[in-house]
Short mmCIF file of C-alpha atoms in Angstrom, two decimals:
data_model
loop_
_atom_site.label_atom_id
_atom_site.label_comp_id
_atom_site.label_asym_id
_atom_site.label_seq_id
_atom_site.Cartn_x
_atom_site.Cartn_y
_atom_site.Cartn_z
CA MET P 1 6.23 1.58 -21.38
CA LYS P 2 3.03 -0.10 -20.31
CA PHE P 3 1.95 -0.90 -16.88
CA ILE P 4 -1.10 -3.16 -16.28
CA SER P 5 -3.76 -1.92 -13.97
CA PHE P 6 -5.64 -4.85 -12.52
CA LYS P 7 -9.40 -4.69 -12.32
CA LEU P 8 -11.23 -7.32 -10.29
CA SER P 9 -14.88 -8.13 -11.27
CA ILE P 10 -17.29 -7.77 -8.39
CA VAL P 11 -18.36 -11.24 -7.25
CA LEU P 12 -22.00 -11.60 -6.30
CA PHE P 13 -22.89 -13.66 -3.37
CA SER P 14 -25.30 -13.32 -0.49
CA CYS P 15 -23.49 -10.27 0.72
CA ILE P 16 -20.96 -8.55 -1.61
CA ILE P 17 -18.19 -6.95 0.32
CA ILE P 18 -16.12 -4.11 -1.32
CA CYS P 19 -12.98 -2.66 -0.12
CA SER P 20 -13.46 1.07 -0.55
CA ALA P 21 -13.22 4.72 0.70
CA CYS P 22 -10.28 5.42 2.93
CA ASP P 23 -10.56 9.12 2.89
CA ASN P 24 -12.15 9.28 6.33
CA SER P 25 -15.20 11.05 4.86
CA ASP P 26 -18.56 10.77 6.52
CA ASP P 27 -20.45 11.80 3.36
CA GLU P 28 -22.95 9.00 2.83
CA ASP P 29 -23.90 10.29 -0.65
CA SER P 30 -20.28 9.68 -1.98
CA THR P 31 -19.74 6.71 -4.15
CA PRO P 32 -16.77 4.47 -3.46
CA SER P 33 -15.52 4.58 -7.13
CA ASN P 34 -15.10 8.41 -7.00
CA ASN P 35 -13.05 8.47 -3.77
CA ILE P 36 -9.72 7.12 -2.53
CA THR P 37 -10.42 3.40 -1.83
CA ALA P 38 -7.12 2.49 -0.19
CA THR P 39 -3.82 4.09 0.85
CA VAL P 40 -0.60 2.24 0.94
CA ARG P 41 2.22 3.98 2.82
CA GLY P 42 5.68 2.48 3.39
CA VAL P 43 9.47 2.63 3.37
CA VAL P 44 11.98 0.79 1.04
CA SER P 45 15.21 -0.04 2.86
CA GLY P 46 18.23 -1.60 1.16
CA ILE P 47 21.46 -0.94 -0.73
CA LEU P 48 21.83 0.67 -4.08
CA ARG P 49 24.05 -1.14 -6.72
CA ASN P 50 26.89 1.28 -5.90
CA GLY P 51 26.80 0.09 -2.26
CA GLU P 52 25.10 3.17 -0.77
CA PRO P 53 22.22 2.38 1.82
CA ILE P 54 18.94 3.87 1.01
CA GLU P 55 15.68 4.41 2.92
CA VAL P 56 12.90 5.78 0.63
CA PRO P 57 9.38 6.57 1.84
CA PHE P 58 6.38 6.21 -0.44
CA GLU P 59 2.59 6.77 -0.41
CA LEU P 60 0.26 5.35 -3.04
CA LEU P 61 -3.50 5.70 -3.55
CA SER P 62 -6.17 3.66 -5.05
CA LYS P 63 -9.30 4.90 -6.68
CA ASN P 64 -10.53 1.52 -8.06
CA VAL P 65 -13.28 -0.54 -6.37
CA HIS P 66 -11.87 -3.82 -5.00
CA SER P 67 -13.94 -6.73 -4.08
CA ILE P 68 -13.41 -9.53 -1.57
CA ASP P 69 -13.28 -12.63 -3.79
CA ASN P 70 -12.86 -16.41 -3.41
CA PHE P 71 -9.23 -17.56 -3.81
CA LEU P 72 -8.97 -21.39 -3.73
CA SER P 73 -10.65 -22.10 -0.46
CA ARG P 74 -9.94 -18.71 1.11
CA LYS P 75 -10.87 -15.02 0.59
CA GLN P 76 -8.79 -12.30 -0.96
CA ILE P 77 -8.52 -8.52 -1.29
CA HIS P 78 -6.46 -7.20 -4.30
CA ILE P 79 -5.45 -3.55 -4.09
CA HIS P 80 -3.84 -1.63 -6.90
CA ALA P 81 -2.56 1.74 -5.91
CA GLU P 82 -0.50 4.28 -7.84
CA ASN P 83 0.71 7.84 -7.94
CA ASP P 84 1.51 7.78 -11.61
CA PRO P 85 2.20 5.09 -14.30
CA GLN P 86 5.72 4.67 -12.96
CA SER P 87 4.92 4.39 -9.21
CA PHE P 88 2.41 1.71 -8.32
CA THR P 89 1.86 -1.36 -6.19
CA ASN P 90 -0.28 -4.59 -6.27
CA ILE P 91 -1.01 -6.33 -3.06
CA ARG P 92 -3.10 -9.49 -2.80
CA LEU P 93 -4.07 -10.41 0.81
CA ILE P 94 -5.63 -13.82 1.44
CA PHE P 95 -7.41 -14.76 4.62
CA ASP P 96 -10.11 -16.74 6.26
CA LEU P 97 -13.47 -15.00 7.19
CA ASP P 98 -15.19 -16.30 10.20
CA GLY P 99 -18.31 -14.18 10.63
CA ASN P 100 -16.73 -10.71 11.10
CA GLN P 101 -13.36 -11.93 11.98
CA ILE P 102 -10.37 -11.88 9.50
CA LEU P 103 -8.18 -14.77 10.34
CA ALA P 104 -4.68 -16.10 9.21
CA PRO P 105 -3.95 -13.22 6.80
CA THR P 106 -1.18 -14.01 4.32
CA LEU P 107 0.36 -12.09 1.37
CA GLU P 108 -0.09 -14.02 -1.80
CA HIS P 109 1.22 -11.35 -4.19
CA PHE P 110 3.25 -8.17 -3.77
CA ASP P 111 4.96 -5.97 -6.35
CA LEU P 112 6.18 -2.42 -6.20
CA SER P 113 7.34 -0.09 -8.92
CA LEU P 114 8.83 3.22 -7.57
CA MET P 115 10.27 6.38 -9.02
CA SER P 116 11.25 8.72 -6.19
CA PRO P 117 13.60 11.69 -6.08
CA LEU P 118 16.75 11.16 -3.97
CA SER P 119 18.21 14.59 -4.62
CA PRO P 120 17.72 17.48 -6.98
CA SER P 121 19.79 15.53 -9.54
CA SER P 122 18.91 11.88 -8.87
CA ILE P 123 15.82 9.66 -8.85
CA PHE P 124 15.52 6.25 -7.20
CA SER P 125 14.05 3.72 -9.64
CA LEU P 126 12.90 0.39 -8.15
CA GLY P 127 11.29 -2.72 -9.59
CA ALA P 128 10.42 -5.28 -6.95
CA THR P 129 8.10 -8.36 -7.41
CA ALA P 130 8.23 -10.74 -4.54
CA ASP P 131 7.98 -14.59 -4.88
CA PHE P 132 6.77 -16.33 -1.64
CA TYR P 133 7.44 -19.82 -3.04
CA GLU P 134 10.64 -21.83 -3.02
CA ARG P 135 11.26 -22.94 -6.56
CA ASP P 136 13.88 -24.26 -9.07
CA ALA P 137 15.32 -21.70 -11.40
CA LEU P 138 17.65 -21.55 -14.44
CA VAL P 139 20.64 -19.38 -13.79
CA LEU P 140 21.99 -17.69 -17.03
CA ILE P 141 25.69 -18.21 -15.97
CA SER P 142 27.07 -19.85 -12.84
CA ASP P 143 29.25 -17.97 -10.39
CA GLU P 144 32.22 -20.19 -11.36
CA ASN P 145 31.86 -19.66 -15.05
CA ASN P 146 31.23 -15.99 -14.56
CA ALA P 147 34.46 -15.37 -12.73
CA PRO P 148 36.46 -14.19 -15.82
CA TYR P 149 33.64 -12.21 -17.29
CA LYS P 150 32.33 -10.44 -14.18
CA LEU P 151 28.84 -9.95 -15.83
CA THR P 152 25.82 -8.67 -14.00
CA TYR P 153 22.22 -8.14 -14.84
CA LEU P 154 20.90 -7.31 -18.26
CA GLU P 155 18.88 -4.06 -18.67
CA HIS P 156 15.86 -3.50 -20.72
CA ASN P 157 15.72 -0.23 -22.69
CA MET P 158 12.68 0.42 -24.77
CA ASP P 159 12.11 3.14 -27.39
CA VAL P 160 8.64 4.54 -26.46
CA GLY P 161 8.26 6.52 -29.65
CA THR P 162 9.26 9.89 -28.10
CA GLY P 163 12.97 9.83 -29.22
CA GLN P 164 13.96 8.81 -25.64
CA SER P 165 14.51 5.56 -23.92
CA VAL P 166 12.93 4.13 -20.74
CA THR P 167 14.88 1.74 -18.60
CA VAL P 168 13.20 -1.08 -16.90
CA ASN P 169 15.56 -3.56 -15.12
CA THR P 170 14.72 -7.21 -15.64
CA PRO P 171 16.60 -10.50 -15.14
CA LEU P 172 15.78 -11.60 -18.66
CA GLY P 173 17.34 -9.27 -21.16
CA ALA P 174 17.92 -5.87 -22.68
CA PHE P 175 17.14 -4.20 -25.96
CA VAL P 176 19.38 -1.28 -26.57
CA HIS P 177 19.59 0.72 -29.76
CA GLU P 178 23.10 0.24 -31.04
CA LEU P 179 24.39 0.26 -34.61
CA GLY P 180 20.92 0.88 -36.01
CA ASN P 181 19.39 -2.16 -34.41
CA TYR P 182 18.10 -3.39 -31.10
CA CYS P 183 20.44 -5.72 -29.14
CA HIS P 184 20.53 -7.70 -25.96
CA MET P 185 23.02 -6.06 -23.42
CA PHE P 186 25.01 -7.09 -20.44
CA ARG P 187 26.82 -4.86 -17.98
CA THR P 188 29.95 -5.68 -16.09
CA LEU P 189 29.82 -5.77 -12.27
CA ASP P 190 31.62 -2.49 -12.03
CA GLU P 191 29.25 -1.08 -14.70
CA SER P 192 32.31 0.07 -16.75
CA LYS P 193 31.43 -1.90 -19.79
CA GLU P 194 28.36 -2.95 -21.81
CA ILE P 195 28.46 -6.06 -23.85
CA TYR P 196 25.95 -6.40 -26.80
CA PHE P 197 24.41 -9.41 -28.51
CA SER P 198 22.21 -9.45 -31.60
CA LEU P 199 18.52 -9.10 -30.93
CA GLN P 200 17.59 -11.87 -33.28
CA PRO P 201 19.22 -15.25 -33.36
CA ASN P 202 21.83 -15.34 -36.17
CA GLY P 203 23.41 -18.78 -35.80
CA TYR P 204 22.40 -22.35 -34.96
CA ASN P 205 24.33 -25.17 -33.19
CA GLU P 206 23.21 -28.62 -34.32
CA GLU P 207 24.71 -30.56 -31.43
CA LEU P 208 22.84 -28.45 -28.81
CA ASP P 209 19.83 -27.86 -31.15
CA LEU P 210 19.93 -24.13 -30.07
CA ASP P 211 19.59 -20.95 -32.03
CA TYR P 212 21.98 -18.34 -30.68
CA HIS P 213 22.65 -14.60 -30.65
CA SER P 214 26.31 -13.56 -31.51
CA PHE P 215 28.42 -10.90 -29.98
CA VAL P 216 27.90 -7.50 -31.56
CA GLY P 217 30.29 -5.18 -29.77
CA ILE P 218 31.48 -3.74 -26.39
CA ARG P 219 31.15 -0.15 -25.22
CA ASP P 220 33.25 1.63 -22.57
CA VAL P 221 30.75 3.53 -20.42
CA ALA P 222 33.06 6.33 -19.35
CA SER P 223 34.42 7.30 -22.78
CA GLY P 224 31.52 5.96 -24.93
CA GLU P 225 33.94 4.25 -27.27
CA PHE P 226 32.42 1.22 -29.10
CA SER P 227 34.32 -1.80 -30.49
CA GLU P 228 33.03 -4.61 -32.62
CA THR P 229 35.85 -7.02 -31.25
CA SER P 230 36.75 -8.15 -27.82
CA ALA P 231 39.28 -10.87 -26.81
CA LEU P 232 37.34 -11.80 -23.61
CA TYR P 233 33.71 -11.43 -24.79
CA GLY P 234 33.78 -11.72 -28.46
CA SER P 235 33.30 -15.58 -28.59
CA LEU P 236 30.32 -15.61 -26.21
CA LYS P 237 26.90 -16.54 -27.51
CA LEU P 238 23.48 -15.87 -26.00
CA ALA P 239 20.81 -18.65 -26.43
CA ARG P 240 17.35 -19.63 -25.22
CA LYS P 241 17.06 -22.97 -23.37
CA VAL P 242 13.87 -24.77 -22.49
CA TYR P 243 13.75 -25.37 -18.74
CA LYS P 244 10.63 -26.86 -17.10
CA ASN P 245 8.35 -25.92 -19.94
CA ALA P 246 9.63 -22.30 -20.12
CA GLN P 247 12.44 -20.67 -22.16
CA GLY P 248 15.28 -19.01 -20.33
CA MET P 249 18.37 -17.17 -21.49
CA ILE P 250 21.86 -18.89 -21.10
CA LEU P 251 25.31 -18.00 -22.11
CA LEU P 252 27.69 -20.28 -24.25
CA ASP P 253 31.38 -19.84 -24.55
CA GLY P 254 33.43 -20.07 -27.72
CA ASN P 255 33.38 -23.97 -27.67
CA PHE P 256 29.61 -23.85 -27.18
CA THR P 257 29.91 -25.08 -23.64
CA ASP P 258 26.74 -24.22 -21.69
CA LEU P 259 27.76 -21.83 -18.91
CA SER P 260 24.38 -21.85 -17.11
CA THR P 261 23.36 -23.81 -14.06
CA THR P 262 20.24 -24.41 -12.00
CA THR P 263 19.53 -23.51 -8.40
CA LEU P 264 16.85 -23.77 -5.76
CA LEU P 265 15.67 -20.32 -5.02
CA SER P 266 14.79 -19.49 -1.44
CA ARG P 267 11.43 -17.80 -1.12
CA ASP P 268 10.96 -14.09 -0.31
CA GLU P 269 9.55 -13.55 3.17
CA ALA P 270 6.30 -11.63 4.11
CA SER P 271 4.50 -11.07 7.39
CA ILE P 272 1.19 -9.37 8.33
CA LYS P 273 0.87 -7.68 11.69
CA ASN P 274 -1.58 -5.39 13.53
CA ILE P 275 -4.51 -6.30 11.49
CA ASP P 276 -7.54 -4.27 12.62
CA TYR P 277 -11.04 -4.76 11.29
CA ASP P 278 -14.14 -3.08 12.61
CA PRO P 279 -17.33 -4.59 11.17
CA ASN P 280 -19.34 -1.59 12.46
CA ASP P 281 -17.73 0.99 10.23
CA GLY P 282 -15.96 -1.40 7.77
CA LYS P 283 -12.43 0.03 8.41
CA LEU P 284 -9.57 -2.42 7.68
CA SER P 285 -5.94 -1.78 8.28
CA TYR P 286 -2.78 -3.86 8.55
CA ASP P 287 1.02 -3.54 8.54
CA PHE P 288 3.26 -5.65 6.30
CA VAL P 289 6.95 -6.49 6.01
CA ILE P 290 8.47 -7.87 2.79
CA GLU P 291 12.09 -9.14 2.85
CA MET P 292 13.37 -10.00 -0.52
CA ILE P 293 16.50 -12.06 -1.27
CA ARG P 294 19.29 -10.86 -3.62
CA GLN P 295 18.45 -11.83 -7.21
CA ASP P 296 21.35 -12.83 -9.31
CA PHE P 297 21.22 -14.38 -12.80
CA THR P 298 18.06 -16.34 -12.23
CA VAL P 299 15.85 -16.55 -15.25
CA ASP P 300 12.69 -16.34 -13.18
CA GLY P 301 9.83 -13.96 -14.19
CA ASN P 302 8.16 -14.59 -10.77
CA ARG P 303 10.62 -12.31 -8.86
CA ILE P 304 12.33 -9.06 -9.63
CA ASN P 305 14.64 -7.14 -7.33
CA THR P 306 16.48 -4.30 -9.31
CA THR P 307 18.68 -3.28 -6.37
CA HIS P 308 20.63 -6.56 -6.79
CA HIS P 309 20.86 -6.62 -2.98
CA PRO P 310 18.56 -7.87 -0.17
CA LEU P 311 15.63 -5.56 0.09
CA LYS P 312 13.08 -4.69 2.89
CA ILE P 313 9.82 -3.04 2.30
CA THR P 314 7.68 -2.09 5.38
CA GLY P 315 4.28 -0.48 5.06
CA THR P 316 0.62 -0.08 6.05
CA VAL P 317 -2.62 -0.49 4.07
CA ASP P 318 -5.61 1.40 5.08
CA CYS P 319 -9.02 0.69 3.43
CA LYS P 320 -12.67 0.34 4.17
CA ILE P 321 -15.00 -2.62 3.51
CA TYR P 322 -18.53 -1.93 2.35
CA ASN P 323 -21.46 -4.31 2.55
CA VAL P 324 -23.40 -3.74 -0.76
CA VAL P 325 -27.02 -4.51 -0.47
CA ARG P 326 -29.61 -4.73 -3.32
#
């Protein structure tokens, strides 16, 4: 599994301002790149897929040098903080700068990946990418058409070359090693069944002009039994459909009826409070609140919420802004 660390180039203007050193150190000889540049602390509140409420704290640190850069007609600070490759966050704050005053702060981007122990035998795994824009989205299967199938998200399992699998929840698809090949996989809402489709298209419908992936088999999760036939799911096909210049996954029934639909997605909400900036020592801090909607079968790479329930993330960012002179 690969996670991308973002590096922002330092933008030169009359005074380059860099977000750095939040370790409360007074050592003037220390360089920003060798110290903690930002700390992001917070709490994830929501509901697990099994219906249990959760409240998980986190603390992530940044050691990269972040610059204040132009973003459209405004300024921005982008912070990437992590504990390990599986626990990280990216936060982009945009604002107006009036002299030494930071005005109208707004979150333009937020994502959080978190692996955190819940008990000696369980780990909370979260993937959350907020989308602060209302937009049209392609829905893989409509609620009405999904009534008999009771399907839920697809999962994405990836062999990382170690003989094990790593699971990353996505709204797009899953690749599960089954019958000597990788397949797309659905789960049922009660997570009792896994339904597999071929990874590569193996059929074509001329009327729809669509390549499709055929049903491969169904597995009972409790018993592990696998069957290559299913009266309910065996005639389903998985296909890719172009929607607004992007390809999204859709389901077709045995008569090649398109079971997908489109919807207008509400935006996730974000607020910034208690912003505090002291130009004398360069310290900057702010509190944030992210409220994410429940994500269903939307084929929308702009937002991910792997809890499948409304999600609230509250937190605080602490950093320090340096004026670099040459």
